[in-house]
Amino acid sequence: MVLERSMAVIDAMTWQDFERYVAELCRRDGCSEIAVVGGSGDLAADVIGNLPDGRRLVVQVKHYAPHRTVPSGDMQKFVGMAFAEHNADVAVFVATCEFSRSARDLALKHHIVALNRNLFGSWNSGAPLASLLPLSGAGGGLPRSRVTRGKRGRQGAT
C-alpha cells in the first residue's frame, strides 16, 4: 500500500488525522491489531498494536509545527506510561519536529525509538518501521560537539 504524503500535506493535517496516518503507516508495514487510541485520557499512547513479529507496539504521536521541539515533559510522560501502563515491547515516539536535547537523552536512556521529523520523513517515504527500530533513542540523531567560538580547546554541544 502506498501512503506517501508530502511533508506540507502532513503539516496541514489535524493532529487526529496525523494519528490515523501513523496508524496506516504501521498497517502498511505489516503491523496488526492497530488501534488509534489517542485523545483525552489516552495515557500517553496514540496508536497501539502488534509488530509483525508479535511484539506489542505503543506509539506516541506529536503533530507540532516544524520549528518547535518536543519538550522533556512529553517524553517523561511517554517513558512513564509506555511500558508500565501499556505493556510496550517497543515504544515509538513520532514527531513532526525535532526533540529537545533532554527529551532525546531520555529516549536513549529508556530505549524509546524517537522518530524526529527527518526520520518520520524516511518512514513516510517508504522505509519500513522495522528498519528504524534499531535506532532506539538515537532516532533523533546523536548529539554533535563543536568548538565554542572564543573558547579554544573546550567542547560545547550544538
mmCIF file of C-alpha atoms in Angstrom:
data_model
loop_
_atom_site.group_PDB
_atom_site.id
_atom_site.type_symbol
_atom_site.label_atom_id
_atom_site.label_comp_id
_atom_site.label_asym_id
_atom_site.label_seq_id
_atom_site.Cartn_x
_atom_site.Cartn_y
_atom_site.Cartn_z
ATOM 1 C CA MET A 1 0.000 0.000 0.000
ATOM 2 C CA VAL A 2 1.438 3.377 -0.999
ATOM 3 C CA LEU A 3 0.742 6.082 1.573
ATOM 4 C CA GLU A 4 3.459 8.661 0.997
ATOM 5 C CA ARG A 5 2.297 12.230 1.574
ATOM 6 C CA SER A 6 4.382 15.369 1.234
ATOM 7 C CA MET A 7 5.516 16.948 4.476
ATOM 8 C CA ALA A 8 3.466 20.031 3.539
ATOM 9 C CA VAL A 9 0.336 17.849 3.419
ATOM 10 C CA ILE A 10 1.290 16.238 6.715
ATOM 11 C CA ASP A 11 1.901 19.634 8.328
ATOM 12 C CA ALA A 12 -1.592 20.705 7.221
ATOM 13 C CA MET A 13 -3.242 17.647 8.835
ATOM 14 C CA THR A 14 -5.091 17.902 12.114
ATOM 15 C CA TRP A 15 -3.494 16.029 14.999
ATOM 16 C CA GLN A 16 -6.299 13.477 14.737
ATOM 17 C CA ASP A 17 -5.645 12.918 11.030
ATOM 18 C CA PHE A 18 -1.930 12.577 11.752
ATOM 19 C CA GLU A 19 -2.588 9.900 14.387
ATOM 20 C CA ARG A 20 -4.713 7.979 11.876
ATOM 21 C CA TYR A 21 -1.996 8.394 9.223
ATOM 22 C CA VAL A 22 0.673 6.992 11.560
ATOM 23 C CA ALA A 23 -1.647 4.026 12.221
ATOM 24 C CA GLU A 24 -1.916 3.471 8.460
ATOM 25 C CA LEU A 25 1.880 3.519 8.142
ATOM 26 C CA CYS A 26 2.014 0.832 10.850
ATOM 27 C CA ARG A 27 -0.510 -1.270 8.920
ATOM 28 C CA ARG A 28 1.443 -0.726 5.682
ATOM 29 C CA ASP A 29 4.483 -2.216 7.404
ATOM 30 C CA GLY A 30 2.671 -5.366 8.477
ATOM 31 C CA CYS A 31 1.592 -4.412 11.989
ATOM 32 C CA SER A 32 -1.654 -5.971 13.174
ATOM 33 C CA GLU A 33 -4.450 -5.141 15.579
ATOM 34 C CA ILE A 34 -3.610 -1.445 15.157
ATOM 35 C CA ALA A 35 -5.933 0.869 17.059
ATOM 36 C CA VAL A 36 -5.895 4.648 17.322
ATOM 37 C CA VAL A 37 -6.494 5.342 20.990
ATOM 38 C CA GLY A 38 -5.298 8.958 21.196
ATOM 39 C CA GLY A 39 -7.302 11.779 22.678
ATOM 40 C CA SER A 40 -8.268 12.883 26.129
ATOM 41 C CA GLY A 41 -7.299 10.276 28.701
ATOM 42 C CA ASP A 42 -5.074 8.279 26.325
ATOM 43 C CA LEU A 43 -2.372 7.846 28.990
ATOM 44 C CA ALA A 44 0.382 8.866 26.547
ATOM 45 C CA ALA A 45 -0.454 6.351 23.820
ATOM 46 C CA ASP A 46 -1.969 7.295 20.481
ATOM 47 C CA VAL A 47 -1.551 4.090 18.463
ATOM 48 C CA ILE A 48 -1.338 0.568 19.882
ATOM 49 C CA GLY A 49 -0.936 -2.744 18.090
ATOM 50 C CA ASN A 50 1.463 -5.548 17.301
ATOM 51 C CA LEU A 51 4.576 -5.598 15.168
ATOM 52 C CA PRO A 52 4.742 -8.330 12.506
ATOM 53 C CA ASP A 53 6.826 -10.462 14.898
ATOM 54 C CA GLY A 54 4.126 -10.232 17.593
ATOM 55 C CA ARG A 55 5.753 -7.687 19.908
ATOM 56 C CA ARG A 56 3.416 -5.082 21.418
ATOM 57 C CA LEU A 57 3.858 -1.664 19.801
ATOM 58 C CA VAL A 58 2.925 1.571 21.578
ATOM 59 C CA VAL A 59 3.238 4.854 19.678
ATOM 60 C CA GLN A 60 3.025 8.421 20.934
ATOM 61 C CA VAL A 61 2.420 10.981 18.184
ATOM 62 C CA LYS A 62 3.057 14.724 18.356
ATOM 63 C CA HIS A 63 1.901 16.868 15.451
ATOM 64 C CA TYR A 64 3.847 20.025 16.265
ATOM 65 C CA ALA A 65 4.907 22.854 13.970
ATOM 66 C CA PRO A 66 8.279 22.117 12.353
ATOM 67 C CA HIS A 67 10.018 24.936 14.269
ATOM 68 C CA ARG A 68 9.038 23.532 17.680
ATOM 69 C CA THR A 69 10.768 20.864 19.717
ATOM 70 C CA VAL A 70 9.307 18.042 21.758
ATOM 71 C CA PRO A 71 9.979 19.028 25.375
ATOM 72 C CA SER A 72 11.338 16.750 28.065
ATOM 73 C CA GLY A 73 7.942 16.622 29.816
ATOM 74 C CA ASP A 74 6.291 14.968 26.808
ATOM 75 C CA MET A 75 9.000 12.312 26.712
ATOM 76 C CA GLN A 76 8.850 11.837 30.510
ATOM 77 C CA LYS A 77 5.138 11.136 30.302
ATOM 78 C CA PHE A 78 5.616 8.627 27.486
ATOM 79 C CA VAL A 79 8.532 6.876 29.221
ATOM 80 C CA GLY A 80 6.430 6.562 32.371
ATOM 81 C CA MET A 81 3.379 5.128 30.621
ATOM 82 C CA ALA A 82 4.531 3.157 27.556
ATOM 83 C CA PHE A 83 5.957 0.218 29.474
ATOM 84 C CA ALA A 84 4.223 0.372 32.860
ATOM 85 C CA GLU A 85 0.687 1.193 31.692
ATOM 86 C CA HIS A 86 0.566 -0.081 28.108
ATOM 87 C CA ASN A 87 2.978 -3.040 28.406
ATOM 88 C CA ALA A 88 5.003 -1.997 25.362
ATOM 89 C CA ASP A 89 7.660 -4.264 23.986
ATOM 90 C CA VAL A 90 8.564 -1.480 21.560
ATOM 91 C CA ALA A 91 7.791 2.182 22.276
ATOM 92 C CA VAL A 92 7.964 4.686 19.408
ATOM 93 C CA PHE A 93 7.634 8.470 19.732
ATOM 94 C CA VAL A 94 6.838 10.090 16.370
ATOM 95 C CA ALA A 95 7.118 13.866 15.964
ATOM 96 C CA THR A 96 6.768 16.318 13.093
ATOM 97 C CA CYS A 97 9.585 18.365 14.622
ATOM 98 C CA GLU A 98 12.834 17.794 16.488
ATOM 99 C CA PHE A 99 13.283 16.542 20.043
ATOM 100 C CA SER A 100 14.864 18.740 22.691
ATOM 101 C CA ARG A 101 18.227 17.508 23.918
ATOM 102 C CA SER A 102 16.725 16.405 27.248
ATOM 103 C CA ALA A 103 13.872 14.565 25.507
ATOM 104 C CA ARG A 104 16.352 12.814 23.208
ATOM 105 C CA ASP A 105 18.558 11.872 26.171
ATOM 106 C CA LEU A 106 15.556 10.344 27.956
ATOM 107 C CA ALA A 107 14.658 8.391 24.830
ATOM 108 C CA LEU A 108 18.170 6.969 24.651
ATOM 109 C CA LYS A 109 18.225 6.096 28.345
ATOM 110 C CA HIS A 110 14.838 4.350 28.264
ATOM 111 C CA HIS A 111 15.022 2.674 24.831
ATOM 112 C CA ILE A 112 12.344 4.783 23.199
ATOM 113 C CA VAL A 113 12.524 4.894 19.399
ATOM 114 C CA ALA A 114 12.446 8.657 18.789
ATOM 115 C CA LEU A 115 11.487 9.453 15.207
ATOM 116 C CA ASN A 116 12.070 13.141 14.577
ATOM 117 C CA ARG A 117 10.812 14.993 11.504
ATOM 118 C CA ASN A 118 13.598 13.684 9.263
ATOM 119 C CA LEU A 119 13.246 10.067 10.312
ATOM 120 C CA PHE A 120 9.471 10.287 10.112
ATOM 121 C CA GLY A 121 10.036 11.587 6.580
ATOM 122 C CA SER A 122 12.028 8.432 5.812
ATOM 123 C CA TRP A 123 9.241 6.241 7.199
ATOM 124 C CA ASN A 124 6.671 8.247 5.274
ATOM 125 C CA SER A 125 8.735 7.822 2.081
ATOM 126 C CA GLY A 126 8.724 4.047 2.328
ATOM 127 C CA ALA A 127 11.394 2.989 4.812
ATOM 128 C CA PRO A 128 9.804 0.165 6.812
ATOM 129 C CA LEU A 129 9.253 0.797 10.511
ATOM 130 C CA ALA A 130 11.349 -2.294 11.308
ATOM 131 C CA SER A 131 14.376 -0.619 9.686
ATOM 132 C CA LEU A 132 14.035 2.364 12.052
ATOM 133 C CA LEU A 133 13.567 0.441 15.313
ATOM 134 C CA PRO A 134 17.269 -0.359 15.897
ATOM 135 C CA LEU A 135 17.944 3.369 16.183
ATOM 136 C CA SER A 136 16.336 3.416 19.648
ATOM 137 C CA GLY A 137 16.547 6.930 21.075
ATOM 138 C CA ALA A 138 19.229 7.761 18.535
ATOM 139 C CA GLY A 139 16.364 8.273 16.094
ATOM 140 C CA GLY A 140 16.627 11.942 16.940
ATOM 141 C CA GLY A 141 20.269 11.963 15.871
ATOM 142 C CA LEU A 142 23.293 11.757 18.098
ATOM 143 C CA PRO A 143 24.457 14.946 19.800
ATOM 144 C CA ARG A 144 27.262 16.650 17.940
ATOM 145 C CA SER A 145 30.091 18.557 19.539
ATOM 146 C CA ARG A 146 31.707 21.685 18.257
ATOM 147 C CA VAL A 147 34.373 24.033 19.472
ATOM 148 C CA THR A 148 32.669 27.018 21.048
ATOM 149 C CA ARG A 149 33.821 30.276 19.458
ATOM 150 C CA GLY A 150 36.265 32.119 21.679
ATOM 151 C CA LYS A 151 36.938 29.123 23.936
ATOM 152 C CA ARG A 152 39.571 27.092 22.155
ATOM 153 C CA GLY A 153 40.016 23.584 23.339
ATOM 154 C CA ARG A 154 36.671 23.445 25.168
ATOM 155 C CA GLN A 155 33.869 21.447 23.695
ATOM 156 C CA GLY A 156 30.266 22.622 23.674
ATOM 157 C CA ALA A 157 27.121 20.977 22.381
ATOM 158 C CA THR A 158 25.266 22.367 19.418
#
